[in-house]
Amino acid sequence: MAKTAVKNKVRRKDRILDTAEALFARMGFVGVSMRMVAEGAQVDLALASYHFGNKRGLFDAVLARRSDIINEKRLEALRDCISSAGAAGPELEAIVDAFIQPLLGVGLEKDAGWRHYMELIALVNSSHELGGQAMTQFFDPLVNEFIQALKKALPGAAEEDIYWSHHFFSGALTLTLAQTGRLDNLSSGKVKSNDLEAAYRRMVPFVTAGFKALCKPEKG
Amino acid sequence: MAKTAVKNKVRRKDRILDTAEALFARMGFVGVSMRMVAEGAQVDLALASYHFGNKRGLFDAVLARRSDIINEKRLEALRDCISSAGAAGPELEAIVDAFIQPLLGVGLEKDAGWRHYMELIALVNSSHELGGQAMTQFFDPLVNEFIQALKKALPGAAEEDIYWSHHFFSGALTLTLAQTGRLDNLSSGKVKSNDLEAAYRRMVPFVTAGFKALCKPEKG
DNA sequence: CAAAAAATTCAACGATCATTGAAAAATTGA
DNA sequence: TCAATTTTTCAATGATCGTTGAATTTTTTG
């Protein structure tokens, strides 16, 4: 019975991570207690501390669990669009697409885990205290790769304009990932903020046009 | 001594609001304790509960205090750009400008209060639990006015495209208001995320181009 | 000035929090 | 199977939480 035993071992740890992921995404770090996690995962209160050291360790473990996977997907998408482009480099639109398609893609999976993770990323990205370390650690390396690609696709543009454009892009993406449902209210139900397919289809042209309008070649 | 007495009375209440505003903006609703507020405002612990009922009442009071002021400014900016335009209505760019200029304008004041308030709005806007009620109550009426103006400036565009465009716009604006400093890290200090003037100058053309690219007249 | 009202302080309530050491159970390795 | 290791449970710790009723002070009102 070694196999099922191992299974059960892992199940508890993963159940804690799944529960914590969903709770942290909805209520933030301080809004979630270890007791909520334990109850949701149906394990003893002390078990999460045993496995992850403390509450912050649990939070970091939740972030880390999927960051490698999604970052690899996004990096692969970027490399694909670079390698399939000519010597002049990929088009701006292809870069923008590679940046968001993997993210919104995993959100369409049946498993709610990735959706919770996206909401969590959105929450962390617009947080002062959590965002500083976590985003830098888990996502900045990837973002820098994209910035490099953007610089090539926007020759002659001022560096500041590219960074600001990316910032606006990041904000639009973040609010979409958050899926707060406010868009539903505002549109009286005509638009569903959890329709990631619709969001993806529209964000690419919107952002691409924004980049092109702002990041024009400098005069000189 | 009635005058200074009244002054002191108001001072305590406002000191509580100022302190709570700064703390809530940085650490969120659950991240702030009544004791932190009391200590920061240098008042007794029980005083905030006396004035505002409970913690949630204090939070709502913080939100409400400046919402009327800023909403009036933004509405006035919208009406100005409408009245100064011809019969065809204002240009898209003027509407976008009216939407954000008052917000980023107050952020430039010497008093840090408005800056904290902006950060708080950003936090609330990307929060599930707080956002639902608070944003609807304090900001949705204004947003609907802008949506109406946008519809006129984008004749023939699909309603869904306008709502999604506004959503991306709102995300870009929100992350900028948050001033998390992540942009500073990413650009190695070349761009300052608290440079609201620079943000404003770039957000208008970026967002305007996004709207124009996405909200084209429907075929039919 | 005296009474009424509002503002402020004080002390304490029960509840919940994260963490931990030790005991117990389950799993692994030989 | 038996010892070693890991996992899980149990019980309790001290700290902090929001709220409140009563007492006290300050301000307003007549």
Coordinates of C-alpha atoms (C1' of nucleotides) in Angstrom, one line a residue:
Chain A
M1 CA 0.0 0.0 0.0
A2 CA 2.9 2.3 -0.4
K3 CA 1.5 3.9 -3.5
T4 CA -1.8 5.0 -2.1
A5 CA 0.0 6.1 1.0
V6 CA 2.3 8.4 -0.9
K7 CA -0.8 9.6 -2.7
N8 CA -2.5 10.5 0.5
K9 CA 0.6 12.3 1.8
V10 CA 0.8 14.5 -1.2
R11 CA -2.9 15.0 -1.3
R12 CA -3.0 16.7 2.1
K13 CA -0.2 19.1 1.1
D14 CA -1.8 19.9 -2.2
R15 CA -5.2 20.2 -0.7
I16 CA -3.7 22.8 1.7
L17 CA -2.2 24.6 -1.3
D18 CA -5.4 24.5 -3.3
T19 CA -7.4 25.8 -0.5
A20 CA -4.9 28.5 0.4
E21 CA -4.7 29.5 -3.3
A22 CA -8.5 30.1 -3.5
L23 CA -8.7 31.9 -0.2
F24 CA -5.7 34.1 -0.7
A25 CA -7.0 35.1 -4.1
R26 CA -10.3 36.2 -2.7
M27 CA -9.3 37.7 0.6
G28 CA -5.6 38.5 0.5
F29 CA -2.8 37.5 2.7
V30 CA -4.0 39.1 6.0
G31 CA -7.6 38.3 5.2
V32 CA -7.0 34.5 5.4
S33 CA -6.3 32.7 8.6
M34 CA -4.5 29.4 9.0
R35 CA -7.7 28.1 10.5
M36 CA -9.7 28.9 7.4
V37 CA -7.1 27.0 5.3
A38 CA -7.1 24.0 7.7
E39 CA -10.9 23.9 7.7
G40 CA -11.2 24.2 3.9
A41 CA -8.6 21.6 3.3
Q42 CA -10.0 19.3 6.1
V43 CA -6.7 19.0 7.8
D44 CA -5.4 19.8 11.3
L45 CA -4.6 23.4 12.0
A46 CA -0.9 22.6 12.7
L47 CA -0.3 20.7 9.5
A48 CA 0.1 23.8 7.2
S49 CA 2.7 25.2 9.6
Y50 CA 4.5 21.9 9.6
H51 CA 4.7 21.6 5.8
F52 CA 5.4 25.3 5.0
G53 CA 7.0 26.7 8.1
N54 CA 4.6 29.5 8.6
K55 CA 1.8 31.5 7.0
R56 CA 4.1 33.5 4.8
G57 CA 5.9 30.3 3.7
L58 CA 2.5 28.9 2.7
F59 CA 1.7 32.0 0.7
D60 CA 5.1 31.9 -1.1
A61 CA 4.6 28.2 -1.8
V62 CA 1.2 28.9 -3.4
L63 CA 2.8 31.6 -5.6
A64 CA 5.8 29.4 -6.5
R65 CA 3.8 26.3 -7.4
R66 CA 2.5 27.5 -10.7
S67 CA 4.9 30.3 -11.5
D68 CA 7.5 28.1 -13.2
I69 CA 4.9 26.5 -15.3
I70 CA 3.3 29.6 -16.6
N71 CA 6.5 31.5 -17.0
E72 CA 7.9 28.6 -19.2
K73 CA 4.7 28.7 -21.3
R74 CA 5.0 32.4 -21.8
L75 CA 8.7 32.3 -22.6
E76 CA 8.1 29.5 -25.1
A77 CA 5.4 31.6 -26.7
L78 CA 7.8 34.5 -27.0
R79 CA 10.6 32.3 -28.4
D80 CA 8.2 30.8 -30.9
C81 CA 7.1 34.2 -32.2
I82 CA 10.7 35.3 -32.4
S83 CA 11.9 32.2 -34.3
S84 CA 9.0 32.2 -36.7
A85 CA 9.7 35.9 -37.6
G86 CA 12.2 37.1 -40.0
A87 CA 15.5 38.8 -39.3
A88 CA 13.7 42.0 -38.6
G89 CA 12.1 40.4 -35.5
P90 CA 8.5 39.6 -34.7
E91 CA 5.7 42.1 -35.2
L92 CA 4.5 44.0 -32.1
E93 CA 1.2 42.3 -32.2
A94 CA 2.8 38.9 -32.0
I95 CA 4.8 39.9 -28.9
V96 CA 1.7 41.2 -27.2
D97 CA -0.1 38.1 -28.0
A98 CA 2.7 35.9 -26.7
F99 CA 2.6 37.8 -23.4
I100 CA -1.0 37.2 -22.6
Q101 CA -2.2 34.2 -24.6
P102 CA -0.7 31.6 -22.2
L103 CA -2.0 33.4 -19.2
L104 CA -5.6 33.6 -20.4
G105 CA -5.2 30.2 -21.9
V106 CA -4.7 28.4 -18.6
G107 CA -7.7 30.3 -17.2
L108 CA -9.9 28.5 -19.6
E109 CA -9.1 25.1 -18.0
K110 CA -11.8 23.2 -16.2
D111 CA -9.8 23.1 -13.0
A112 CA -10.5 26.3 -11.0
G113 CA -6.9 26.3 -9.7
W114 CA -5.4 28.4 -12.5
R115 CA -8.3 30.8 -12.3
H116 CA -7.6 31.3 -8.6
Y117 CA -3.9 31.7 -9.3
M118 CA -4.6 34.4 -11.9
E119 CA -6.8 36.3 -9.4
L120 CA -4.0 36.0 -6.8
I121 CA -1.4 37.4 -9.2
A122 CA -3.7 40.3 -9.9
L123 CA -4.0 40.9 -6.2
V124 CA -0.3 40.7 -5.6
N125 CA 0.5 42.9 -8.6
S126 CA -1.5 45.8 -7.2
S127 CA -0.3 45.4 -3.6
H128 CA 2.3 47.5 -2.0
E129 CA 3.6 45.1 0.7
L130 CA 3.3 41.8 -1.1
G131 CA 4.0 42.9 -4.6
G132 CA 7.4 44.3 -4.1
Q133 CA 9.2 41.1 -3.4
A134 CA 6.9 38.5 -4.9
M135 CA 6.5 40.0 -8.3
T136 CA 10.2 40.8 -8.6
Q137 CA 11.1 37.3 -7.7
F138 CA 8.6 35.4 -9.8
F139 CA 7.8 37.5 -12.8
D140 CA 10.3 40.3 -13.4
P141 CA 12.9 38.1 -15.2
L142 CA 10.2 37.2 -17.7
V143 CA 9.0 40.7 -18.1
N144 CA 12.5 41.9 -18.9
E145 CA 12.6 39.4 -21.8
F146 CA 9.5 40.9 -23.2
I147 CA 10.8 44.4 -22.8
Q148 CA 13.8 43.5 -24.8
A149 CA 11.6 42.1 -27.6
L150 CA 9.5 45.2 -27.5
K151 CA 12.5 47.4 -27.9
K152 CA 13.4 45.6 -31.1
A153 CA 9.9 45.8 -32.4
L154 CA 9.7 49.5 -31.7
P155 CA 13.0 50.9 -33.1
G156 CA 13.9 54.4 -32.2
A157 CA 11.3 54.6 -29.4
A158 CA 12.2 56.3 -26.1
E159 CA 12.8 53.8 -23.4
E160 CA 10.5 55.6 -21.0
D161 CA 7.7 55.3 -23.4
I162 CA 8.1 51.6 -23.7
Y163 CA 8.2 51.2 -20.0
W164 CA 5.1 53.3 -19.5
S165 CA 3.3 51.4 -22.3
H166 CA 4.1 48.1 -20.7
H167 CA 2.8 49.6 -17.4
F168 CA -0.5 50.4 -18.9
F169 CA -0.6 47.0 -20.6
S170 CA 0.2 45.3 -17.3
G171 CA -2.7 47.2 -15.6
A172 CA -5.2 46.2 -18.2
L173 CA -4.1 42.6 -18.0
T174 CA -4.1 42.6 -14.2
L175 CA -7.6 44.0 -13.9
T176 CA -8.8 41.4 -16.4
L177 CA -7.2 38.6 -14.5
A178 CA -8.8 39.8 -11.3
Q179 CA -12.2 39.1 -12.7
T180 CA -13.9 41.2 -10.1
G181 CA -17.2 41.2 -11.9
R182 CA -17.4 44.9 -11.8
L183 CA -17.6 45.0 -15.6
D184 CA -20.7 42.9 -15.3
N185 CA -22.4 45.4 -13.0
L186 CA -21.4 48.3 -15.2
S187 CA -22.7 46.8 -18.4
S188 CA -25.9 45.5 -16.7
G189 CA -24.8 42.0 -17.6
K190 CA -24.1 42.7 -21.2
V191 CA -20.4 41.9 -20.7
K192 CA -19.0 39.1 -18.6
S193 CA -15.7 39.8 -16.9
N194 CA -15.0 36.1 -16.7
D195 CA -15.2 35.7 -20.4
L196 CA -11.4 35.4 -20.8
E197 CA -11.7 34.5 -24.5
A198 CA -13.5 37.7 -25.2
A199 CA -11.0 39.7 -23.2
Y200 CA -8.1 38.1 -25.0
R201 CA -9.5 38.8 -28.4
R202 CA -9.9 42.5 -27.6
M203 CA -6.9 43.2 -25.5
V204 CA -4.4 42.4 -28.2
P205 CA -5.6 45.1 -30.7
F206 CA -6.2 47.6 -27.9
V207 CA -2.8 47.3 -26.4
T208 CA -1.0 47.0 -29.7
A209 CA -2.5 50.2 -30.9
G210 CA -1.6 51.9 -27.6
F211 CA 2.1 50.9 -28.0
K212 CA 2.2 52.1 -31.6
A213 CA 0.7 55.4 -30.7
L214 CA 3.0 56.1 -27.8
C215 CA 6.3 54.5 -28.8
K216 CA 7.1 56.4 -32.0
P217 CA 10.7 57.0 -33.1
E218 CA 12.3 59.9 -31.3
K219 CA 13.2 62.9 -33.2
G220 CA 16.9 63.6 -33.6
Chain B
M1 CA -12.8 79.5 23.6
A2 CA -15.6 78.0 21.7
K3 CA -13.8 78.3 18.4
T4 CA -10.6 76.5 19.2
A5 CA -12.7 73.9 21.0
V6 CA -14.6 73.2 17.9
K7 CA -11.4 73.1 16.0
N8 CA -10.0 70.5 18.3
K9 CA -13.1 68.4 18.0
V10 CA -12.9 68.3 14.3
R11 CA -9.2 67.8 14.3
R12 CA -9.5 64.5 16.1
K13 CA -12.1 63.1 13.8
D14 CA -10.1 64.2 10.7
R15 CA -6.9 63.0 12.2
I16 CA -8.5 59.6 12.5
L17 CA -9.7 59.7 8.9
D18 CA -6.3 60.9 7.6
T19 CA -4.5 58.1 9.5
A20 CA -6.9 55.5 8.4
E21 CA -6.7 56.6 4.8
A22 CA -3.0 56.2 4.7
L23 CA -3.0 52.9 6.5
F24 CA -5.9 51.4 4.5
A25 CA -4.2 52.4 1.3
R26 CA -1.0 50.6 2.2
M27 CA -2.3 47.6 4.0
G28 CA -5.9 47.1 3.1
F29 CA -9.0 46.8 5.2
V30 CA -8.1 43.6 7.2
G31 CA -4.4 44.6 7.4
V32 CA -5.2 47.6 9.5
S33 CA -6.3 47.4 13.1
M34 CA -8.2 50.0 15.1
R35 CA -5.3 50.2 17.4
M36 CA -2.9 51.2 14.6
V37 CA -5.3 54.0 13.6
A38 CA -5.7 55.2 17.2
E39 CA -1.9 55.2 17.7
G40 CA -1.2 56.9 14.4
A41 CA -3.9 59.6 15.1
Q42 CA -2.8 59.9 18.7
V43 CA -6.3 59.3 20.0
D44 CA -7.9 56.8 22.3
L45 CA -8.7 53.4 20.9
A46 CA -12.4 53.7 21.5
L47 CA -12.7 57.1 19.8
A48 CA -12.8 55.8 16.2
S49 CA -15.6 53.4 17.1
Y50 CA -17.5 56.2 18.8
H51 CA -17.3 58.5 15.8
F52 CA -17.8 55.9 13.0
G53 CA -19.6 53.1 14.6
N54 CA -17.2 50.3 13.8
K55 CA -14.2 49.5 11.6
R56 CA -16.2 49.2 8.4
G57 CA -17.9 52.5 9.1
L58 CA -14.5 54.1 9.4
F59 CA -13.5 52.6 6.1
D60 CA -16.6 53.8 4.3
A61 CA -16.2 57.3 5.8
V62 CA -12.7 57.4 4.4
L63 CA -13.9 56.5 1.0
A64 CA -16.9 58.8 1.1
R65 CA -15.0 61.9 2.3
R66 CA -13.2 62.6 -1.0
S67 CA -15.5 60.8 -3.4
D68 CA -17.9 63.7 -3.8
I69 CA -15.1 66.1 -4.4
I70 CA -13.3 64.1 -7.0
N71 CA -16.5 63.0 -8.8
E72 CA -17.6 66.6 -9.1
K73 CA -14.3 67.5 -10.6
R74 CA -14.4 64.7 -13.1
L75 CA -18.0 65.4 -14.0
E76 CA -17.2 69.1 -14.5
A77 CA -14.3 68.2 -16.8
L78 CA -16.6 66.0 -18.8
R79 CA -19.3 68.6 -19.1
D80 CA -16.7 71.2 -20.1
C81 CA -15.4 69.1 -22.9
I82 CA -18.9 68.4 -24.1
S83 CA -20.0 72.0 -24.0
S84 CA -16.9 73.3 -25.7
A85 CA -17.3 70.7 -28.5
G86 CA -19.6 71.1 -31.5
A87 CA -22.8 69.4 -32.2
A88 CA -21.0 66.3 -33.2
G89 CA -19.8 65.9 -29.6
P90 CA -16.3 66.0 -28.1
E91 CA -13.4 64.1 -29.6
L92 CA -12.5 60.8 -28.0
E93 CA -9.2 62.1 -26.8
A94 CA -10.9 64.9 -24.9
I95 CA -13.2 62.5 -23.1
V96 CA -10.3 60.3 -22.1
D97 CA -8.5 63.4 -20.8
A98 CA -11.5 64.5 -18.8
F99 CA -11.7 61.1 -17.2
I100 CA -8.2 61.0 -15.8
Q101 CA -6.9 64.6 -15.6
P102 CA -8.7 65.5 -12.4
L103 CA -7.7 62.3 -10.7
L104 CA -4.0 62.7 -11.5
G105 CA -4.3 66.4 -10.9
V106 CA -5.2 66.1 -7.2
G107 CA -2.4 63.6 -6.8
L108 CA 0.1 66.4 -7.5
E109 CA -1.0 68.4 -4.5
K110 CA 1.5 68.8 -1.7
D111 CA -0.8 67.2 0.8
A112 CA -0.3 63.5 0.8
G113 CA -4.0 62.8 1.5
W114 CA -5.1 62.7 -2.1
R115 CA -2.2 60.5 -3.0
H116 CA -3.2 58.0 -0.3
Y117 CA -6.8 58.2 -1.5
M118 CA -5.8 57.3 -5.0
E119 CA -3.9 54.3 -3.8
L120 CA -6.9 53.3 -1.8
I121 CA -9.2 53.5 -4.8
A122 CA -6.7 51.4 -6.7
L123 CA -6.7 48.8 -4.0
V124 CA -10.5 48.8 -3.7
N125 CA -11.0 48.6 -7.5
S126 CA -9.0 45.3 -7.7
S127 CA -10.6 43.7 -4.7
H128 CA -13.3 41.2 -4.7
E129 CA -14.9 41.7 -1.4
L130 CA -14.5 45.5 -0.9
G131 CA -14.8 46.4 -4.6
G132 CA -18.2 45.2 -5.3
Q133 CA -20.2 47.5 -3.1
A134 CA -17.8 50.4 -2.7
M135 CA -17.0 51.1 -6.3
T136 CA -20.6 50.6 -7.4
Q137 CA -21.7 53.0 -4.7
F138 CA -19.1 55.7 -5.2
F139 CA -18.0 55.6 -8.8
D140 CA -20.3 53.7 -11.1
P141 CA -22.7 56.6 -11.6
L142 CA -19.8 58.7 -12.9
V143 CA -18.4 56.0 -15.1
N144 CA -21.8 55.5 -16.7
E145 CA -21.8 59.2 -17.7
F146 CA -18.4 58.7 -19.4
I147 CA -19.7 55.5 -21.1
Q148 CA -22.5 57.5 -22.6
A149 CA -20.1 60.1 -23.9
L150 CA -17.8 57.4 -25.3
K151 CA -20.7 55.9 -27.2
K152 CA -21.4 59.2 -28.9
A153 CA -17.7 59.6 -29.8
L154 CA -17.5 56.1 -31.2
P155 CA -20.6 55.9 -33.5
G156 CA -21.4 52.4 -34.7
A157 CA -19.1 50.7 -32.3
A158 CA -20.3 47.5 -30.6
E159 CA -21.3 48.1 -27.0
E160 CA -19.2 45.2 -25.8
D161 CA -16.1 46.7 -27.4
I162 CA -16.7 49.9 -25.6
Y163 CA -17.1 48.2 -22.3
W164 CA -14.0 46.1 -22.7
S165 CA -12.0 49.2 -23.8
H166 CA -13.1 51.0 -20.8
H167 CA -12.1 48.0 -18.7
F168 CA -8.6 48.1 -20.1
F169 CA -8.5 51.8 -19.6
S170 CA -9.6 51.4 -16.0
G171 CA -6.9 48.8 -15.4
A172 CA -4.2 51.0 -16.7
L173 CA -5.4 53.9 -14.7
T174 CA -5.8 51.8 -11.5
L175 CA -2.3 50.4 -11.6
T176 CA -0.9 53.9 -12.2
L177 CA -2.9 55.3 -9.2
A178 CA -1.5 52.4 -7.1
Q179 CA 2.0 53.7 -7.5
T180 CA 3.4 50.4 -6.3
G181 CA 6.9 51.3 -7.5
R182 CA 7.2 48.1 -9.5
L183 CA 7.8 50.2 -12.6
D184 CA 10.9 51.7 -10.9
N185 CA 12.4 48.3 -10.2
L186 CA 11.7 47.0 -13.7
S187 CA 13.3 50.0 -15.4
S188 CA 16.2 50.1 -13.0
G189 CA 15.1 53.6 -11.9
K190 CA 14.8 55.0 -15.3
V191 CA 11.1 55.5 -14.9
K192 CA 9.4 56.7 -11.6
S193 CA 5.9 55.3 -11.0
N194 CA 5.1 58.3 -8.8
D195 CA 5.6 60.7 -11.7
L196 CA 1.9 61.2 -12.3
E197 CA 2.6 64.0 -14.8
A198 CA 4.6 61.7 -17.0
A199 CA 1.9 59.0 -16.6
Y200 CA -0.9 61.4 -17.6
R201 CA 0.9 62.7 -20.6
R202 CA 1.4 59.1 -22.0
M203 CA -1.9 57.5 -20.9
V204 CA -4.1 59.7 -23.0
P205 CA -2.6 58.8 -26.4
F206 CA -2.1 55.2 -25.4
V207 CA -5.7 54.7 -24.3
T208 CA -7.2 56.8 -27.1
A209 CA -5.4 54.7 -29.7
G210 CA -6.7 51.6 -28.0
F211 CA -10.3 52.8 -28.2
K212 CA -9.9 53.7 -31.8
A213 CA -8.4 50.4 -32.8
L214 CA -11.0 48.3 -31.0
C215 CA -14.2 50.3 -31.3
K216 CA -14.6 50.5 -35.0
P217 CA -18.1 50.7 -36.6
E218 CA -19.8 47.3 -36.9
K219 CA -20.4 45.9 -40.2
G220 CA -23.9 45.5 -41.3
Chain C
dC1 C1' -23.5 79.6 36.1
dA2 C1' -26.0 75.2 35.8
dA3 C1' -27.9 71.6 33.1
dA4 C1' -27.7 69.0 28.9
dA5 C1' -25.2 67.0 25.3
dA6 C1' -21.2 65.6 23.1
dA7 C1' -16.6 64.0 23.1
dT8 C1' -13.1 61.3 25.2
dT9 C1' -11.0 58.0 28.3
dC10 C1' -10.7 53.8 30.9
dA11 C1' -10.9 49.0 31.6
dA12 C1' -12.3 45.0 30.2
dC13 C1' -14.9 41.4 27.4
dG14 C1' -14.8 37.2 24.5
dA15 C1' -13.0 35.8 20.2
dT16 C1' -9.6 34.8 17.1
dC17 C1' -4.9 34.8 15.7
dA18 C1' -0.1 32.2 14.4
dT19 C1' 2.9 29.3 16.3
dT20 C1' 4.9 25.4 18.8
dG21 C1' 6.4 21.4 21.7
dA22 C1' 5.2 17.0 22.7
dA23 C1' 2.5 12.9 21.9
dA24 C1' 0.6 9.7 18.6
dA25 C1' 0.0 7.6 14.2
dA26 C1' 1.6 6.4 9.7
dT27 C1' 5.1 5.4 6.4
dT28 C1' 9.6 4.1 5.1
dG29 C1' 13.9 1.4 5.0
dA30 C1' 16.4 -2.6 6.3
Chain D
dT1 C1' 9.3 -7.5 11.6
dC2 C1' 11.5 -3.7 13.9
dA3 C1' 13.7 0.5 14.1
dA4 C1' 13.9 5.1 11.9
dT5 C1' 11.7 8.7 9.8
dT6 C1' 8.0 11.4 8.4
dT7 C1' 3.5 12.9 9.0
dT8 C1' -0.4 14.1 11.7
dT9 C1' -2.8 15.3 15.9
dC10 C1' -3.5 17.4 20.3
dA11 C1' -3.4 21.0 23.6
dA12 C1' -1.9 25.1 24.9
dT13 C1' 0.7 29.5 24.6
dG14 C1' 0.8 34.6 24.5
dA15 C1' -0.6 38.2 21.5
dT16 C1' -3.8 40.9 19.2
dC17 C1' -8.2 41.7 17.5
dG18 C1' -13.0 44.7 17.4
dT19 C1' -16.3 46.3 20.4
dT20 C1' -18.7 48.1 24.4
dG21 C1' -20.6 50.0 28.9
dA22 C1' -19.5 53.0 32.3
dA23 C1' -17.0 56.8 34.1
dT24 C1' -14.9 61.2 33.1
dT25 C1' -14.0 65.4 30.7
dT26 C1' -15.2 68.9 27.6
dT27 C1' -18.4 71.6 25.0
dT28 C1' -22.8 73.5 24.0
dT29 C1' -27.2 75.3 25.4
dG30 C1' -30.5 77.9 28.1

